[in-house]
Coordinates of C-alpha atoms in Angstrom, one line a residue:
M1 CA 39.7 152.3 114.6
G2 CA 36.2 150.9 114.5
D3 CA 35.0 147.3 114.6
S4 CA 33.0 145.4 111.9
K5 CA 29.7 145.2 112.8
R6 CA 29.3 141.7 113.2
G7 CA 32.5 141.3 115.1
E8 CA 34.3 139.4 112.2
R9 CA 37.7 140.2 111.2
I10 CA 38.4 141.7 107.8
V11 CA 42.0 141.0 106.8
F12 CA 43.0 143.7 104.8
V13 CA 41.4 145.9 107.3
D14 CA 44.0 144.7 109.8
Y15 CA 46.8 145.4 107.5
L16 CA 45.5 148.7 107.0
R17 CA 45.3 149.5 110.6
V18 CA 48.9 148.9 111.0
F19 CA 50.0 150.5 108.4
A20 CA 48.1 153.7 109.1
C21 CA 49.2 153.5 112.5
F22 CA 53.1 153.3 111.3
L23 CA 52.6 156.2 109.1
V24 CA 51.1 158.5 112.0
I25 CA 54.6 157.5 113.9
L26 CA 56.6 158.3 110.6
V27 CA 54.8 161.7 110.1
H28 CA 55.7 162.9 113.9
A29 CA 59.2 161.3 113.4
S30 CA 59.7 163.6 110.5
E31 CA 58.3 166.8 112.1
N32 CA 61.3 166.8 114.4
Y33 CA 63.2 167.9 111.5
Y34 CA 61.2 171.0 110.5
G35 CA 58.9 172.4 113.0
A36 CA 59.6 170.5 116.7
G37 CA 60.9 172.4 119.6
G38 CA 60.0 173.8 122.9
E39 CA 57.5 171.7 125.1
S40 CA 56.0 169.3 122.1
D41 CA 57.8 167.0 119.7
M42 CA 55.5 168.0 117.1
A43 CA 55.5 170.9 114.4
G44 CA 55.0 174.5 115.9
P45 CA 53.3 177.5 114.1
V46 CA 56.5 178.2 112.3
S47 CA 58.8 175.7 110.4
L48 CA 62.4 175.9 109.6
L49 CA 64.3 173.4 107.3
L50 CA 68.1 173.5 108.1
N51 CA 69.3 172.0 104.9
E52 CA 68.6 170.2 101.6
A53 CA 68.6 166.8 103.4
D54 CA 66.0 167.6 105.8
R55 CA 64.2 169.4 103.0
L56 CA 64.1 166.4 100.7
W57 CA 63.4 163.6 103.3
V58 CA 61.0 165.3 105.3
S59 CA 59.1 165.8 102.1
V60 CA 59.2 162.2 101.2
Y61 CA 58.7 160.7 104.6
D62 CA 56.0 163.1 105.6
G63 CA 54.3 163.8 102.6
F64 CA 53.9 160.0 101.7
S65 CA 52.5 159.6 105.2
R66 CA 49.8 162.4 105.3
M67 CA 47.4 159.3 104.1
A68 CA 47.2 158.2 107.5
V69 CA 44.7 160.1 109.3
P70 CA 42.2 159.7 106.3
L71 CA 42.7 155.9 106.0
F72 CA 41.8 155.8 109.8
F73 CA 38.4 157.4 108.9
I74 CA 37.8 155.4 105.9
V75 CA 38.6 152.1 107.9
S76 CA 36.0 153.3 110.6
A77 CA 33.5 154.4 108.0
F78 CA 33.9 151.1 106.1
L79 CA 33.1 148.9 109.1
L80 CA 30.4 150.8 110.9
V81 CA 28.3 152.7 108.0
P82 CA 25.4 152.5 107.9
V83 CA 24.4 151.6 111.4
S84 CA 22.7 148.3 111.8
P85 CA 18.8 148.8 111.6
D86 CA 18.4 146.8 115.0
M87 CA 21.0 149.2 116.8
T88 CA 19.6 152.3 118.6
T89 CA 21.5 155.6 118.5
G90 CA 22.2 154.9 122.0
Q91 CA 23.3 151.8 122.0
F92 CA 25.9 152.8 118.9
Y93 CA 27.2 155.8 120.9
R94 CA 27.4 153.7 124.2
R95 CA 29.4 151.0 122.3
R96 CA 31.9 153.2 120.2
F97 CA 32.4 155.6 123.3
M98 CA 32.9 153.0 125.9
R99 CA 35.9 151.7 123.8
I100 CA 37.4 155.3 123.0
L101 CA 37.0 157.6 125.7
P102 CA 38.1 156.0 129.1
P103 CA 41.6 155.6 127.5
F104 CA 41.4 158.9 125.8
F105 CA 40.9 160.9 129.3
I106 CA 43.3 158.5 131.0
F107 CA 46.0 159.2 128.4
V108 CA 44.9 163.2 128.6
I109 CA 45.8 162.9 132.4
L110 CA 49.3 161.2 131.7
Y111 CA 50.2 163.6 129.0
S112 CA 49.2 166.5 131.6
T113 CA 51.4 165.0 134.5
L114 CA 54.2 162.8 133.6
P115 CA 56.4 165.4 131.3
V116 CA 56.9 167.2 134.3
L117 CA 59.1 164.3 135.8
W118 CA 61.5 164.8 133.0
G119 CA 61.1 168.7 132.7
Q120 CA 59.4 168.9 129.2
I121 CA 56.7 171.0 131.2
D122 CA 56.8 172.7 134.5
G123 CA 53.9 172.5 137.1
V124 CA 52.0 175.7 136.1
T125 CA 51.4 174.0 132.5
S126 CA 50.6 170.7 134.2
L127 CA 47.9 172.5 136.0
R128 CA 46.7 174.5 133.2
D129 CA 46.3 171.4 131.0
L130 CA 44.2 169.4 133.7
S131 CA 42.1 172.1 134.2
R132 CA 41.3 172.0 130.6
I133 CA 40.5 168.4 129.9
L134 CA 37.1 169.0 128.9
L135 CA 38.2 171.5 126.4
N136 CA 41.1 170.4 124.4
F137 CA 44.4 168.3 124.3
P138 CA 47.4 168.7 126.4
T139 CA 50.3 170.8 125.8
T140 CA 52.6 168.0 124.9
A141 CA 49.8 165.6 123.2
G142 CA 49.1 167.5 119.7
H143 CA 48.3 164.0 118.6
L144 CA 45.3 163.8 120.3
W145 CA 43.6 166.5 118.1
F146 CA 42.5 163.5 116.0
M147 CA 40.3 162.4 118.7
Y148 CA 38.1 165.3 118.3
P149 CA 37.0 164.6 114.8
L150 CA 36.8 160.9 115.4
I151 CA 34.1 161.9 118.1
S152 CA 32.3 164.0 116.0
I153 CA 32.0 161.5 113.1
Y154 CA 30.9 158.6 115.6
L155 CA 28.3 161.2 116.6
F156 CA 27.0 162.0 113.2
I157 CA 27.2 158.4 111.9
P158 CA 23.5 157.4 112.9
V159 CA 22.5 160.5 111.5
I160 CA 23.6 159.9 108.2
S161 CA 22.9 156.4 108.2
P162 CA 19.3 156.2 107.2
W163 CA 20.0 158.4 104.0
I164 CA 23.2 156.5 103.5
A165 CA 21.2 153.0 103.6
K166 CA 19.0 154.0 100.9
V167 CA 21.0 156.2 98.7
S168 CA 21.4 155.6 95.0
P169 CA 25.0 155.3 93.5
K170 CA 24.2 158.2 91.5
E171 CA 23.0 160.3 94.5
E172 CA 26.1 159.2 96.4
R173 CA 28.7 160.0 93.5
F174 CA 26.8 163.6 93.2
F175 CA 28.0 164.3 97.3
I176 CA 31.5 162.9 96.7
L177 CA 31.8 165.1 93.7
L178 CA 31.0 168.2 95.7
F179 CA 33.3 166.8 98.3
L180 CA 36.1 166.4 95.9
L181 CA 35.3 170.3 94.7
S182 CA 35.5 171.1 98.6
T183 CA 38.7 169.8 98.9
C184 CA 40.1 172.2 96.0
M185 CA 39.2 175.0 98.3
P186 CA 42.4 175.6 100.1
Y187 CA 44.3 176.3 96.7
M188 CA 41.6 178.1 95.3
T189 CA 41.6 180.5 98.5
R190 CA 45.2 181.0 98.5
N191 CA 45.1 182.0 94.6
W192 CA 41.9 184.0 94.7
G193 CA 40.9 185.1 98.3
E194 CA 37.9 184.3 100.1
I195 CA 35.5 182.5 97.7
W196 CA 31.8 181.2 97.9
G197 CA 30.5 183.3 100.7
Q198 CA 33.9 183.0 102.9
C199 CA 34.7 186.4 104.6
F200 CA 36.0 187.5 108.1
W201 CA 33.0 187.0 109.6
N202 CA 31.5 184.0 108.0
E203 CA 33.8 180.5 107.4
Y204 CA 30.5 178.6 106.5
H205 CA 31.1 178.6 102.6
L206 CA 29.2 176.9 100.0
L207 CA 30.3 173.7 100.4
W208 CA 30.7 173.7 104.1
Y209 CA 28.3 170.9 104.7
F210 CA 30.0 168.5 101.9
S211 CA 33.7 169.0 103.3
G212 CA 35.8 167.9 105.9
Y213 CA 36.1 164.1 107.1
L214 CA 32.3 163.3 106.3
G215 CA 33.4 163.1 102.8
Y216 CA 35.9 160.3 103.7
L217 CA 32.7 158.5 105.4
V218 CA 30.8 158.7 102.2
L219 CA 33.6 157.9 100.1
A220 CA 34.3 154.6 102.1
H221 CA 30.6 153.7 101.9
Y222 CA 30.7 153.9 98.2
I223 CA 33.6 151.9 97.7
R224 CA 32.1 149.3 99.9
V225 CA 28.8 148.8 98.3
H226 CA 28.8 150.5 94.9
L227 CA 32.2 150.0 93.4
T228 CA 32.1 147.1 91.3
W229 CA 36.0 147.0 89.8
G230 CA 37.6 143.5 90.0
R231 CA 40.9 142.8 91.9
Q232 CA 43.0 143.7 88.8
T233 CA 41.4 147.1 88.2
R234 CA 41.6 148.0 91.9
L235 CA 45.1 146.9 92.0
W236 CA 46.2 149.2 88.8
A237 CA 43.9 151.9 89.6
G238 CA 44.9 152.0 93.2
M239 CA 48.6 152.0 92.2
A240 CA 48.1 155.0 89.9
M241 CA 46.3 157.1 92.6
L242 CA 48.7 156.3 95.2
I243 CA 51.7 157.7 92.6
A244 CA 50.0 160.4 91.6
G245 CA 48.8 161.6 95.0
A246 CA 52.2 161.1 96.6
V247 CA 54.0 162.8 94.2
A248 CA 51.7 165.8 94.4
T249 CA 51.6 165.7 98.0
I250 CA 55.6 165.4 98.3
Y251 CA 56.2 168.0 95.7
S252 CA 53.8 170.6 97.6
F253 CA 56.0 170.8 100.5
Y254 CA 59.4 170.4 98.6
V255 CA 58.8 173.4 96.6
Q256 CA 57.8 175.9 99.3
A257 CA 60.2 174.5 102.3
I258 CA 63.4 176.5 101.5
P259 CA 66.4 175.8 103.9
G260 CA 67.0 178.5 106.2
E261 CA 63.8 180.4 106.0
L262 CA 61.2 180.7 108.7
I263 CA 57.5 179.8 106.9
E264 CA 54.4 179.7 108.6
T265 CA 53.7 176.0 108.9
P266 CA 50.1 176.2 107.5
V267 CA 51.3 177.5 104.6
L268 CA 54.1 175.3 104.2
E269 CA 51.5 172.1 104.6
I270 CA 48.9 173.5 102.5
G271 CA 49.2 170.4 100.3
W272 CA 49.5 168.3 103.7
A273 CA 45.9 169.1 104.7
F274 CA 44.0 165.8 105.4
C275 CA 41.0 167.3 103.1
T276 CA 43.0 168.5 99.9
L277 CA 42.4 166.6 96.9
N278 CA 45.7 165.5 96.1
V279 CA 45.4 163.5 99.8
V280 CA 41.9 162.4 99.1
V281 CA 43.6 160.8 95.9
L282 CA 46.7 159.2 97.7
T283 CA 44.3 157.8 100.6
T284 CA 41.8 156.4 98.0
G285 CA 44.6 154.8 96.0
A286 CA 46.3 153.1 99.3
F287 CA 42.6 152.0 100.3
L288 CA 42.0 150.4 97.0
L289 CA 45.5 148.7 96.8
F290 CA 44.8 147.3 100.3
S291 CA 41.3 145.9 99.2
C292 CA 43.1 143.6 97.1
I293 CA 44.6 141.6 99.7
R294 CA 43.0 138.1 99.5
Q295 CA 44.3 136.2 102.5
V296 CA 41.7 134.4 104.6
K297 CA 43.4 135.0 107.9
A298 CA 46.2 137.5 108.6
P299 CA 49.3 136.7 110.5
A300 CA 48.8 136.4 114.1
I301 CA 51.5 139.6 114.6
I302 CA 49.1 141.6 112.1
T303 CA 46.1 140.8 113.9
R304 CA 47.5 141.3 117.3
T305 CA 49.0 144.7 116.1
S306 CA 46.0 145.6 114.4
K307 CA 44.1 145.1 117.9
L308 CA 46.4 147.3 119.8
S309 CA 46.5 150.3 117.4
Y310 CA 44.6 152.6 119.3
G311 CA 46.9 152.0 122.4
I312 CA 50.0 152.4 120.2
Y313 CA 48.5 155.7 118.7
L314 CA 47.5 157.2 122.1
M315 CA 51.0 156.5 124.0
H316 CA 53.8 156.8 121.2
I317 CA 54.5 160.4 121.8
F318 CA 56.3 159.2 125.0
W319 CA 58.4 157.0 123.0
L320 CA 58.8 159.2 120.3
G321 CA 60.8 162.0 122.2
L322 CA 63.1 159.1 123.6
W323 CA 64.3 157.9 120.3
V324 CA 64.6 161.2 119.0
G325 CA 67.0 162.5 121.5
V326 CA 68.9 159.3 120.8
F327 CA 68.8 158.9 116.8
K328 CA 68.8 162.7 116.0
D329 CA 70.5 164.4 118.9
S330 CA 73.1 161.9 120.4
L331 CA 73.9 159.7 117.3
D332 CA 73.2 162.5 114.7
L333 CA 72.1 159.9 112.3
P334 CA 71.8 161.3 108.6
T335 CA 67.9 162.1 107.9
V336 CA 67.3 159.6 105.3
A337 CA 67.9 157.1 108.1
A338 CA 67.2 158.9 111.2
I339 CA 63.3 159.4 110.5
P340 CA 62.5 155.8 109.6
V341 CA 64.5 154.4 112.4
I342 CA 63.0 156.7 114.8
A343 CA 59.7 155.7 113.4
V344 CA 60.3 151.8 113.3
V345 CA 61.7 151.8 117.1
T346 CA 59.1 153.9 118.6
F347 CA 56.7 151.6 117.1
I348 CA 58.3 148.7 118.3
C349 CA 58.5 149.9 121.7
C350 CA 54.9 150.8 121.8
Y351 CA 53.8 147.6 120.2
L352 CA 55.5 145.9 123.3
T353 CA 54.1 148.3 125.9
A354 CA 50.8 147.6 124.7
R355 CA 51.3 144.1 124.3
I356 CA 52.4 144.0 128.1
I357 CA 49.6 146.4 129.3
A358 CA 46.9 143.8 127.4
F359 CA 47.9 141.1 130.0
I360 CA 46.6 143.3 132.5
P361 CA 42.8 142.9 133.7
G362 CA 40.6 145.8 132.7
S363 CA 43.5 146.9 130.2
K364 CA 40.6 147.9 127.8
W365 CA 40.2 151.1 129.7
L366 CA 43.5 151.9 129.1
I367 CA 44.4 150.8 125.6
G368 CA 41.0 150.0 124.2
A369 CA 42.0 146.6 123.7

């Protein structure tokens, strides 16, 4: 969701933004088939697969799409890291946050109020959400969790930039190695219990400072600056990583999702966490594949959609609930068709809505474009 430092458009990044934005919607369409209910159109703390068809297609669609969030972090880092030497930290913060924060807070208010009109939440919930605007996302807008780590990464970019601007490829690979090791910890902890300093009163384990989305930031910089693979190598390596990561991510859910059994969602989604090794492999493979695009200029629809991607992301839950009601509840389409149809129609409606808003003077304060 960042822009390049000199304002030029990078064609493959525009394609990547559109792809990742659609995958976010595909994830949330899938969640209606295993964990949705109550006040939100997203998965809750407990999941239930109703039948084998839901088990298979949720695993495939949602599992493959788990690269969406990491792709956005990689894109931002690819474009913004390191900060230009002639830009102060204050200037960087002002440029980034003036773009993302006003639309974010406007949509926090919208998600806290508009659902009252169609009975999704009551007045008490609306007032509670409004009172917590500075603390967390609203009840009906779980997708806005993403904004908090994104803001955190933006805050950290000027801090890490002096190091990353002069670090050697070997030193950067060492950081990435520790990051990759940290992505194995969810599986290690499940099998062996608390490790490397973890305990009920200490979450700051041995690799804490090399873990999380910061690893994607360093990985993106390494690919942009130090990876010297030619297009053919990137193509084949990217394809191999994409397939391997997708199979592992899809299987991790499928093997646990027993129809008819209530399962805690964090347990079921252990392989879908964005900072697990399989998702890192999946994401890196997709990024390498998109980097093989050699078009000088993207089609206008791609460039335009890329520019509107932030607004599409912010508003998509409003449209998603409507189309879930149509294709899942009313028409009862088979799962294999319903999930992608819901995602495609939601994406189109969000694009058209954002496109119309973009014609309004000052629209950047609402959709960031």
